[in-house]
XYZ file of C-alpha atoms in Angstrom:
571
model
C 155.459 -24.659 -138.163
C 152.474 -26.537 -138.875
C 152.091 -29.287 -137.263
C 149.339 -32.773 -137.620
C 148.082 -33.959 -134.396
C 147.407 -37.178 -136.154
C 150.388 -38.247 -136.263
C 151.199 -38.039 -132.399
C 149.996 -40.085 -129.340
C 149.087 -37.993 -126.076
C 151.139 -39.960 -123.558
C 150.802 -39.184 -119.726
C 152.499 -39.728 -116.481
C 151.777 -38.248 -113.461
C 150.838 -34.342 -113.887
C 152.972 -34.467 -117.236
C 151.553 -34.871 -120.531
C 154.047 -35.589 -124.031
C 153.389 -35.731 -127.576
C 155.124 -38.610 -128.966
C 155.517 -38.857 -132.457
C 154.097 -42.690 -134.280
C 157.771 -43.122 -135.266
C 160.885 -43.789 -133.194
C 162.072 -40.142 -133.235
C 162.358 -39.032 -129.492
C 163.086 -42.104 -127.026
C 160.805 -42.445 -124.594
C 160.870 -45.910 -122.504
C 157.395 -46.157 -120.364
C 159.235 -48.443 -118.219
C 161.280 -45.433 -116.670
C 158.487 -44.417 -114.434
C 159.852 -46.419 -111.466
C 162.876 -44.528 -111.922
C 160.981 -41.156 -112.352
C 158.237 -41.606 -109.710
C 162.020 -42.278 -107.456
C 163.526 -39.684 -108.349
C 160.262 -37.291 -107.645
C 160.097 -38.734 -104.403
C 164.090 -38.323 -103.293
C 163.746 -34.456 -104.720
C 160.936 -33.808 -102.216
C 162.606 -34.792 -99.481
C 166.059 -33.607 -100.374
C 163.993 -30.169 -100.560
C 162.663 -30.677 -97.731
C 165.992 -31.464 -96.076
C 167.555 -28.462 -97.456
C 165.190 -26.402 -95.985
C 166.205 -28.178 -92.464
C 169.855 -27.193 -92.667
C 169.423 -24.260 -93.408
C 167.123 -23.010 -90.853
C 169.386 -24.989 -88.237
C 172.445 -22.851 -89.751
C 170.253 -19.777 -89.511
C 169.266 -20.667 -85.832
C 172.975 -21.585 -84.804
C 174.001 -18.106 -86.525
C 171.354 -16.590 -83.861
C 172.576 -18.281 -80.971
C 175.702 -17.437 -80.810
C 175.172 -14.041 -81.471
C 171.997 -13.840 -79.600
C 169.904 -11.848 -82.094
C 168.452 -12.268 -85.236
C 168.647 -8.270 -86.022
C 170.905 -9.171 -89.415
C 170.217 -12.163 -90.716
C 168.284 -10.424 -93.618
C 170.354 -7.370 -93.488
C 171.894 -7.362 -96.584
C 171.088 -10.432 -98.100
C 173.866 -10.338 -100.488
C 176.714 -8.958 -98.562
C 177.726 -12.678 -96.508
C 181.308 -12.772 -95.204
C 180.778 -16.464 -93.796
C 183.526 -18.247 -92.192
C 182.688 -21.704 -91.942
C 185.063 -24.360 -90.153
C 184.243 -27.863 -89.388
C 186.197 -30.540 -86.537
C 189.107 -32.721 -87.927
C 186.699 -35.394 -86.339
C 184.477 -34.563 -89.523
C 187.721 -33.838 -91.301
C 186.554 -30.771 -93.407
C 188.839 -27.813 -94.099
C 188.271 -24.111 -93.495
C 185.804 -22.448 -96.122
C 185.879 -18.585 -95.759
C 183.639 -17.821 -98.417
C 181.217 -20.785 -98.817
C 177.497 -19.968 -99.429
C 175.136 -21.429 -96.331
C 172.788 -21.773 -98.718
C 174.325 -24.788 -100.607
C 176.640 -25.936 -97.384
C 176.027 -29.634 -96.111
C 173.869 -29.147 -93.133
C 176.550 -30.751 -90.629
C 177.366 -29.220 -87.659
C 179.343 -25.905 -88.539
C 180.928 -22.672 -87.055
C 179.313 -19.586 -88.325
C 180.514 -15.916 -87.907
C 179.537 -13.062 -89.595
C 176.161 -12.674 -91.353
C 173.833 -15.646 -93.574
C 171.411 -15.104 -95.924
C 168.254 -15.326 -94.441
C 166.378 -16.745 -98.125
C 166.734 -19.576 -99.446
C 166.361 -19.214 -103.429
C 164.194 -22.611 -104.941
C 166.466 -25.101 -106.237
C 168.016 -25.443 -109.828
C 167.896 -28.765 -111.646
C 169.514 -29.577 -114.592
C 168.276 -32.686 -116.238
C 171.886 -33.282 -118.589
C 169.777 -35.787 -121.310
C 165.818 -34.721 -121.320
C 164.839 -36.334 -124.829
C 161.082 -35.790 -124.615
C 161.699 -33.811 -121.419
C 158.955 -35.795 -120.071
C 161.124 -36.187 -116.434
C 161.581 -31.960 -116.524
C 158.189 -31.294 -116.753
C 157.185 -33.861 -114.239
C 159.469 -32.285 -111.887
C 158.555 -28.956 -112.386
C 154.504 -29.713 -112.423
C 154.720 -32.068 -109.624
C 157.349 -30.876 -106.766
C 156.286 -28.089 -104.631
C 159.024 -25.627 -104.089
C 161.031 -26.300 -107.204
C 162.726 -23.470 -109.416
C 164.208 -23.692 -112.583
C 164.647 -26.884 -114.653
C 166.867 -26.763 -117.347
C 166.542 -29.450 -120.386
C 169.556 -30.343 -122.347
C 169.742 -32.327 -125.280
C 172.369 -32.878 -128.600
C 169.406 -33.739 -130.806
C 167.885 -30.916 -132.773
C 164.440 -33.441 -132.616
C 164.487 -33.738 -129.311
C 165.073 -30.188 -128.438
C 162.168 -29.472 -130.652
C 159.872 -32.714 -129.397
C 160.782 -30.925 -125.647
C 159.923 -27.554 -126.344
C 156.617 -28.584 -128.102
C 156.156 -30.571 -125.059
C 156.672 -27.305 -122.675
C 154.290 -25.551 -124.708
C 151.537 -28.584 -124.619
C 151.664 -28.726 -120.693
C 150.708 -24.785 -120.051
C 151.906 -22.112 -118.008
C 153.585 -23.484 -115.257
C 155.434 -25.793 -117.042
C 156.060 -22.600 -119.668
C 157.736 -20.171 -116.866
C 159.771 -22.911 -115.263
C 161.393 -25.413 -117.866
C 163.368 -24.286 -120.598
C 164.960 -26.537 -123.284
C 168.676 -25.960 -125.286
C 170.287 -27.736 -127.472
C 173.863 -28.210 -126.047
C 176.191 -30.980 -125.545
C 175.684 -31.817 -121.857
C 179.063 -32.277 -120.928
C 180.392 -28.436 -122.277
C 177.239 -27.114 -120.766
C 178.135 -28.419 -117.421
C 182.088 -27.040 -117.621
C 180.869 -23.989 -118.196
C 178.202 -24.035 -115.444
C 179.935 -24.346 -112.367
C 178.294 -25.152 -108.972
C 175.383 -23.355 -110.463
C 172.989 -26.589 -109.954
C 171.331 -27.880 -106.551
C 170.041 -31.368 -108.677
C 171.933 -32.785 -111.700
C 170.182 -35.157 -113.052
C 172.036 -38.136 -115.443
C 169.621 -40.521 -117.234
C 171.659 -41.777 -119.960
C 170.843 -44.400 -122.823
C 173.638 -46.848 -122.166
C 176.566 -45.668 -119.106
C 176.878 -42.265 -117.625
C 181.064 -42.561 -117.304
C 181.404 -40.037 -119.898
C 179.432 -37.572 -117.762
C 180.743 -37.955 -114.286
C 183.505 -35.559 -114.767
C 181.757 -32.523 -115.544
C 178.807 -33.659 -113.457
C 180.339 -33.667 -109.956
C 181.700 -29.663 -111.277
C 178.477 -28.632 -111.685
C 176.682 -29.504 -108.562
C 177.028 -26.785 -105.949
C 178.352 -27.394 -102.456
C 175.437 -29.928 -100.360
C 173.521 -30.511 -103.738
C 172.654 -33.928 -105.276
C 173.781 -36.054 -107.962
C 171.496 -38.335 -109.283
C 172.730 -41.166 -112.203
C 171.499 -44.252 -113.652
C 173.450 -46.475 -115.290
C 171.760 -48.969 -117.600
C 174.953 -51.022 -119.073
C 174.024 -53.765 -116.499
C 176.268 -56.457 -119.027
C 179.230 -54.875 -118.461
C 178.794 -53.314 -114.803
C 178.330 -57.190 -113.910
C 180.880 -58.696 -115.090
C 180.042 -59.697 -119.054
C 182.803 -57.272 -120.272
C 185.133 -56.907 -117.607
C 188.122 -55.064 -119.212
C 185.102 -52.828 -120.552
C 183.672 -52.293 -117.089
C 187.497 -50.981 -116.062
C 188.248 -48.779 -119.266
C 184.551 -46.817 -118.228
C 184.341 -47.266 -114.407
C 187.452 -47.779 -113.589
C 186.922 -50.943 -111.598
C 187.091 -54.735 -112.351
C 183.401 -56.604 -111.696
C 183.260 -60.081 -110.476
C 180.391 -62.940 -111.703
C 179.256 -63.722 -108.236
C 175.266 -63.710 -106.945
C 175.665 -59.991 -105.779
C 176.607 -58.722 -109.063
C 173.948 -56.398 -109.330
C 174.830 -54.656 -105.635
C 178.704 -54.931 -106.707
C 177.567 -53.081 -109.705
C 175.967 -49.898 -107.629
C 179.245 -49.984 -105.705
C 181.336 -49.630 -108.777
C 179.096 -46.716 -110.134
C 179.568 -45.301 -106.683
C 183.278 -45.606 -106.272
C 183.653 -43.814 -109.745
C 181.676 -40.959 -109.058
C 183.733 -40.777 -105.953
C 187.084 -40.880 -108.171
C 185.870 -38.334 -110.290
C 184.602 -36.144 -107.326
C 188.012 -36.170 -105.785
C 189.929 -34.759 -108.788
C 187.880 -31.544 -107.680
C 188.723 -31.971 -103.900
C 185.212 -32.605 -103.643
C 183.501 -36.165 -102.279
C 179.740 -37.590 -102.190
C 177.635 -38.996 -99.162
C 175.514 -42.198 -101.111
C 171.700 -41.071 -99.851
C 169.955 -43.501 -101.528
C 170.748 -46.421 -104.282
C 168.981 -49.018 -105.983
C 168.779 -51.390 -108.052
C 165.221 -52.263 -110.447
C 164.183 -53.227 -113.329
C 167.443 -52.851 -116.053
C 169.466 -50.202 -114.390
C 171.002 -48.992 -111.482
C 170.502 -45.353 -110.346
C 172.130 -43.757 -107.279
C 171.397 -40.430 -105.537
C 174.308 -39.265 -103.852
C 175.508 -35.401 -102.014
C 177.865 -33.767 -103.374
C 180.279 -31.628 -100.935
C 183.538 -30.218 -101.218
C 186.577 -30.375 -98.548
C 190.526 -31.348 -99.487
C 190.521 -32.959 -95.689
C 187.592 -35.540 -95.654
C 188.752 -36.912 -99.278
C 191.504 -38.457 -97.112
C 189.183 -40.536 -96.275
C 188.139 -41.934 -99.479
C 190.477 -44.879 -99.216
C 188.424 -45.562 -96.407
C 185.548 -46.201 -98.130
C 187.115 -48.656 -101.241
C 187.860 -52.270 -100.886
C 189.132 -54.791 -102.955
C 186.935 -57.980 -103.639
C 188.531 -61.438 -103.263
C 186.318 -64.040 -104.606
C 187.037 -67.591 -104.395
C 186.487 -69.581 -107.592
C 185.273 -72.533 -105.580
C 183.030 -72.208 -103.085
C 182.077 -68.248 -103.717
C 183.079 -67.113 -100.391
C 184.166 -63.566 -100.570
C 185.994 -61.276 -98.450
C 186.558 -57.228 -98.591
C 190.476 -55.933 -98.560
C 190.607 -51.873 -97.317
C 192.377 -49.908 -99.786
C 193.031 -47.631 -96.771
C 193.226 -47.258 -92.428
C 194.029 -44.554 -90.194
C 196.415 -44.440 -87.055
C 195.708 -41.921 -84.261
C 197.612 -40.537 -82.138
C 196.854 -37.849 -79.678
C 194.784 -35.150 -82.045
C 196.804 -36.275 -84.895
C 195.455 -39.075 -87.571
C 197.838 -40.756 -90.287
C 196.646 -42.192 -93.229
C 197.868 -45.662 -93.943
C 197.988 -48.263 -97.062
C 195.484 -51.480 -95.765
C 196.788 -54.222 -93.897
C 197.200 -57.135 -96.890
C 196.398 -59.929 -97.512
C 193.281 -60.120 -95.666
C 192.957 -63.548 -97.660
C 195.676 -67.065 -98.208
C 196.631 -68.153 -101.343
C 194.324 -70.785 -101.229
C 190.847 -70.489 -99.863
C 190.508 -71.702 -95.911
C 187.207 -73.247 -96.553
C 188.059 -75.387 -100.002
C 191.411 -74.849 -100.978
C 190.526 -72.888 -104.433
C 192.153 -69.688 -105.669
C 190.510 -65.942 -105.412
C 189.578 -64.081 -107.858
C 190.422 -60.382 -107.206
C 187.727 -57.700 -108.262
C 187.142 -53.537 -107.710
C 187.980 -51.458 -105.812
C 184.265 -51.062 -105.142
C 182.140 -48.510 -102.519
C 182.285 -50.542 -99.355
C 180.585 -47.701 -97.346
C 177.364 -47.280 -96.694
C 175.503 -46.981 -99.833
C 171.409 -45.725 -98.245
C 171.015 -43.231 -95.401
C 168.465 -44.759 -93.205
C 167.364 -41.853 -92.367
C 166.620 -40.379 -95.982
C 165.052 -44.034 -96.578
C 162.547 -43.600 -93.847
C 161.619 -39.490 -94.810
C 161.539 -40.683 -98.701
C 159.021 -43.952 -97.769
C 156.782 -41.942 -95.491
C 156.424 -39.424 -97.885
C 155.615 -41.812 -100.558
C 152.892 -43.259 -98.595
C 151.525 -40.449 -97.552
C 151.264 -38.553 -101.446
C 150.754 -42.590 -102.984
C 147.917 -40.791 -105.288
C 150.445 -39.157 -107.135
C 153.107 -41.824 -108.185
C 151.858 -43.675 -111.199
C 154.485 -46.510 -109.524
C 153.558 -46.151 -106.217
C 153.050 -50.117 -105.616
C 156.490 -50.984 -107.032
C 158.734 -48.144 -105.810
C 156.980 -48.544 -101.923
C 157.872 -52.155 -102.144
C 161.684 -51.336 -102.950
C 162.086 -48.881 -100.307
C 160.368 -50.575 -97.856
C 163.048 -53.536 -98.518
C 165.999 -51.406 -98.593
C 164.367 -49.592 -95.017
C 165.434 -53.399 -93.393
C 168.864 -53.731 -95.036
C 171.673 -53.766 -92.953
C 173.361 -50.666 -93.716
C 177.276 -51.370 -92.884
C 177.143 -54.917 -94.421
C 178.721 -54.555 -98.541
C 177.562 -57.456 -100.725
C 175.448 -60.112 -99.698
C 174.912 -64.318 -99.838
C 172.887 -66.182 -102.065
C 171.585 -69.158 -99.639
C 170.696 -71.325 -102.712
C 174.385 -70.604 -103.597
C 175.848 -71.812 -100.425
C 173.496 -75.284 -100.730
C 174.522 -76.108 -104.721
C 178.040 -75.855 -103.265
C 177.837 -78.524 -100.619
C 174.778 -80.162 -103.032
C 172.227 -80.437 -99.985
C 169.082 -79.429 -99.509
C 168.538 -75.735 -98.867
C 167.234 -74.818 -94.804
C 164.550 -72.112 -95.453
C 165.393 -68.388 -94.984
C 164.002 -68.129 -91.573
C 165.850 -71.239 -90.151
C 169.276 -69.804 -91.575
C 168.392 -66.591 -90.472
C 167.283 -67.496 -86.878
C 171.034 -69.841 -86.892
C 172.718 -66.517 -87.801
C 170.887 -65.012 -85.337
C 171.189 -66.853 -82.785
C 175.168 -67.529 -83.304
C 175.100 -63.439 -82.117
C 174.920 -62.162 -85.612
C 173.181 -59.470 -87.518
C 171.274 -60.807 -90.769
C 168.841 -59.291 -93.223
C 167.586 -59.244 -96.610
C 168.655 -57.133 -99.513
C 166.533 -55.164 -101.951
C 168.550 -56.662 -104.855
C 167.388 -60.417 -104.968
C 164.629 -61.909 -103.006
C 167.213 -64.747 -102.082
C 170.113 -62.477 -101.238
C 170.787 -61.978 -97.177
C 173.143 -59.714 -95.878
C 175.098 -60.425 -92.726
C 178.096 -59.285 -90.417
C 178.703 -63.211 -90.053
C 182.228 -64.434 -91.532
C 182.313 -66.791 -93.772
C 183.592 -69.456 -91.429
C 180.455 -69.112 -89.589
C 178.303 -69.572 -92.262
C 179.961 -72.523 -93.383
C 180.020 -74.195 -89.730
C 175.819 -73.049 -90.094
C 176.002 -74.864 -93.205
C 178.047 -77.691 -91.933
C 175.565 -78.074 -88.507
C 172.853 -78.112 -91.292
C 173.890 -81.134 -93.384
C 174.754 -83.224 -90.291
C 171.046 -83.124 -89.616
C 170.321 -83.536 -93.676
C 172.619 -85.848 -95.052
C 173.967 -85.897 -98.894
C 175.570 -88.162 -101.138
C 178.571 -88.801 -101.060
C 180.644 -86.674 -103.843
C 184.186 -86.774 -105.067
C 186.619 -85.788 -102.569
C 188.118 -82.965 -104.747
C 185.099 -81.088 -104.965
C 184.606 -77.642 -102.737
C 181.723 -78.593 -101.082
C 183.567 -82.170 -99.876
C 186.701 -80.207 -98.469
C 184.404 -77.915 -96.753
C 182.015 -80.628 -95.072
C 185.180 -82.832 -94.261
C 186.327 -80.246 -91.398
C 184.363 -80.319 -88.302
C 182.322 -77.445 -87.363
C 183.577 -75.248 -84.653
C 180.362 -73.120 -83.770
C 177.336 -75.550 -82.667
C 174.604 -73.971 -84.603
C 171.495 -73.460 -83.095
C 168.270 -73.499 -85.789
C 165.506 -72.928 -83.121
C 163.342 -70.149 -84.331
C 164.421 -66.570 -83.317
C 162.260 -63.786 -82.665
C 164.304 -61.347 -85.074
C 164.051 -64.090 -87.986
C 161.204 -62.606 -89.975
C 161.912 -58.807 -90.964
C 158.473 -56.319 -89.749
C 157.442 -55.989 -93.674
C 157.730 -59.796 -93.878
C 155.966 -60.039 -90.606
C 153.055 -57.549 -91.839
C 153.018 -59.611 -94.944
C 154.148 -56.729 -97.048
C 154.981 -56.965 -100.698
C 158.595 -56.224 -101.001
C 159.137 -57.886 -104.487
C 156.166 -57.428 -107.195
C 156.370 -59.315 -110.549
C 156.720 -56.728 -113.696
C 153.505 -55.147 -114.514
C 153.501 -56.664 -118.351
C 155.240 -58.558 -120.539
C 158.320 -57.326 -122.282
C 158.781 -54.858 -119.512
C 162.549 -53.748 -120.178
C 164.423 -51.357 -121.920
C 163.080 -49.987 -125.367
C 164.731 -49.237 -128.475
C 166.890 -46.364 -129.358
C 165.526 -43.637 -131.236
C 165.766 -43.184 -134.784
C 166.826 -47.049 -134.644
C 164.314 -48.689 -137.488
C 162.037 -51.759 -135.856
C 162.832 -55.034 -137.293
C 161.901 -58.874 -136.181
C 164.838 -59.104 -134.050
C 163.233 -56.888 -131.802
C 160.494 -58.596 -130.733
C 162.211 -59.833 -127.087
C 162.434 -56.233 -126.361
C 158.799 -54.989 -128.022
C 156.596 -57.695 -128.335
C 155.482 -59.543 -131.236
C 152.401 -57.824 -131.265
C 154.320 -54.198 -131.662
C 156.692 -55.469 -134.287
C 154.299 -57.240 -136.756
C 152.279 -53.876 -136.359
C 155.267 -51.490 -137.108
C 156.585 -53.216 -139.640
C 152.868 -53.505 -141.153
C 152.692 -49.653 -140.843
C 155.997 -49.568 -142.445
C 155.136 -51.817 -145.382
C 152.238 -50.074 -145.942
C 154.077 -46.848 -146.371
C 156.574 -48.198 -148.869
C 153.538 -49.551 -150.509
C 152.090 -46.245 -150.506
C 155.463 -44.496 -151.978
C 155.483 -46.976 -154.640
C 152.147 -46.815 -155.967
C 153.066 -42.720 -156.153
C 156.429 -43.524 -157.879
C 154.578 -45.937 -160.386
C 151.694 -43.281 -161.171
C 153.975 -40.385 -161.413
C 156.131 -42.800 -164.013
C 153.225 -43.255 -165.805
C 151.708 -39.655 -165.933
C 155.618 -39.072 -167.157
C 155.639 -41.859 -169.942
C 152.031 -41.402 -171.213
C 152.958 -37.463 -171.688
């Protein structure tokens, strides 16, 4: 099929190069290349991690047996009985490749493959497959990448795409046209990295998603219906997710919890559950890398790891109610329903109702210790991310986050309650602080801080605060004059604490950069036609020139409808 270069723009990104076409045929959204450039940079190191557990499952394997005679004798022919403690809480696997297990400490008998085999990624909604050929041109030590896409266009704009980036990207990528959730039923555990970058919300994914992920592999999933994960369309947010989303200053963090907490509901209709590596909030979207693994006995715990949100309508104070807790006794453990209410009525601090919101992922939601192997990595290969100044500055902020502390305060919140004047960061931070509290930022919202504190503390903080910085006097109904009526009980301290400035702070390292252009944001579907009302998203300067193009084409048409009426009349 013939085709005229002409009509297509060479676009590239990283190693990767596309042909786009001058219409809106393919979607292709430039300002995706944080979340690529991420993504690139969490598959290196979760190759590199894989790598780790295995050899450590290899080395226990020759330790106990004290010789390394068959661990490639008969690569195929593994009779692996893996067990793991109650403490863990994972039940007995006999027949459970090592190749795709978790990497925690295990029991092996019997033989293990001594190969590991290059990973599989399946990237569910490729468009332009412009992400599947980065991955497969730019990470060392990956194997196949599969493509998927429902569009017969896009199929076609991906495999012209494969072709235009040469041989390696030729014997590793390969494009179908499928619908990605059938594809992934009837792929089984046959993928180390999904990969879910949908236009709009992934819910309708997650189910065959977590199926298709083998044992210890990783989900990755962005989410980009940011209205309704925070909070414009709540019953919305519950018919897709599953939870209800509250309006508060951490919206955007509630709304990574939510995604999590549904991917963890759908995991556990599989037995299965996920370990959150890495999740983050930029630009439009959330996107959250999580490990998939599969045991009936830890998804006990999942109630463990979902709260409910109570929000009070007054003074935004919010507090976390368990969904779950465990008694032990002995060797035994019993899981329990949550102690309730964890909350009055009637708010303690102003007397309002609570709103109630979730359940949400009140777990962890990074590990630090991914975080740190991702950033170093990053720095040390920062020639080869296009969006290496942006994504550094968002892990090096999440690196500082407190990682046990869900949700976080708004500071300028707290002060347009009680209408004061707001303390800066470090001198509420160094009052936390010294008051024997953890605090920290949150890569979120430059205002947000995160902190172990109750919310009685904060408000005595608050309370010690406005003592020294009077304000008017305001109606006696009002939250903020219930809350500054009682007398603090903790004598805050505001001298300056060592601990107050974070080390990126400190170093005077960017940790939030300003968008690199203007109408940086999401793009238009494809196939949708341009018209004026896009110019928020576009840019005037975009629209008046598409819909110049486009008026000069209907020009064009008409002027050969006219002539071919006249040839037609004058014959």
């Amino acid at each position: 099929m013939s085709m005229d270069l002409n009509d297509y723009t060479i676009i590239k990104e990283g190693e990767a190069e596309i042909l786009m076409h001058a219409k809106n045929e393919v979607f292709f959204n430039k300002t995706q290349v944080n979340n690529r450039d991420m993504s690139i940079a969490v598959l290196r190191t979760f190759i590199s991690k894989r790598r780790q557990e295995h050899e450590e499952l290899l080395s226990k394997r020759n330790k106990k047996n004290g010789s390394s005679s068959d661990v490639e004798d008969k690569p195929n022919d593994c009779n692996i009985n893996i067990q793991k403690s109650n403490e863990q809480g994972l039940e007995e696997k006999p027949n459970e490749d090592p190749c795709t297990a978790s990497g925690e400490p295990v029991k092996i008998e019997g033989k293990v493959r001594g190969k590991l085999k290059p990973p599989r990624v399946l990237e569910a909604l490729s468009a332009s497959g412009l992400r599947a050929l980065r991955y497969a041109r730019e990470v060392e030590g990956i194997g196949q990448v599969v493509a998927l896409d429902n569009d017969k266009g896009a199929v076609e704009a991906c495999q012209r795409n494969i072709k235009f980036n040469g041989t390696v990207a030729c014997s590793k990528v390969e494009s179908h046209l499928a619908d990605a959730r059938v594809y992934m039923l009837t792929h089984p555990k046959e993928f180390d990295v999904v990969d879910l970058d949908p236009y709009g919300s992934p819910s309708v994914f997650l189910d065959s998603a977590v199926q298709s992920v083998v044992d210890g592999g990783m989900l990755m999933c962005t989410a980009t219906d940011m209205a309704v994960l925070c909070g414009g369309n709540g019953e919305v947010c519950y018919s897709k997710y599953g939870s209800y989303p509250l309006r508060g200053k951490y919206c955007h963090e509630m709304a990574l919890r939510i995604l999590l907490a549904c991917i963890e509901s759908h995991a556990n209709r599989y037995k299965r559950y996920i370990v959150p590596v890495l999740s983050v909030q930029m630009d439009f979207y959330v996107r959250v890398f999580v490990r998939v693994y599969t045991s009936a006995s830890a998804m006990k715990n999942t109630p463990l790891k979902l709260s409910y949100v109570y929000q009070c309508i007054g003074c935004d104070s919010f507090h976390l109610q368990p969904i779950g807790r465990t008694v032990s006794k002995n060797t035994s453990v019993r899981y329990l329903p949550g102690f309730a209410p964890v909350v009055p009525q009637e708010c303690s601090d102003c007397g309002k109702k609570f709103n109630m919101g979730g359940p949400i992922w009140s777990a962890p939601i990074h590990d630090q210790d991914w975080v740190t192997s991702i950033l170093a990595d990053v720095k040390s290969m920062k020639n080869c991310y296009p969006a290496y100044e942006r994504i550094s500055a968002v892990l090096t902020t999440i690196s500082e986050e407190l990682p046990d502390v869900p949700l976080f305060l708004s500071l300028h919140n707290l002060c347009a309650t009680l209408k004061c004047t707001s303390p800066s960061a470090v001198i509420f931070r160094s009052a936390v602080i010294n008051a024997g509290y953890q605090i920290s930022g949150t890569h979120v919202n430059p205002l947000g801080l995160k902190s172990d504190a109750p919310m009685d503390v904060i408000w005595d903080i608050m309370r010690c605060w406005v003592k020294n910085h009077p304000v008017k006097a305001q109606p006696a109904d009002q939250p903020g004059s219930v809350i500054l009526a009682k007398e603090p009980v903790l004598q805050a301290n505001f001298a300056r604490a060592v601990a107050s400035l974070s080390k990126a702070q400190a170093k005077k390292v960017a940790r939030f950069l300003p968008n690199p252009e203007r109408h940086w944001g999401p793009k238009l579907r494809a196939g949708r036609q341009i018209t004026s009302k896009h110019i928020s998203l576009l840019g005037e300067e975009a629209v008046n020139g598409c819909l110049n193009d486009l008026d000069s084409e209907r020009d064009a048409k008409r002027q050969k409808i006219e002539k071919s009426n006249d040839a037609i009349a004058e014959s």
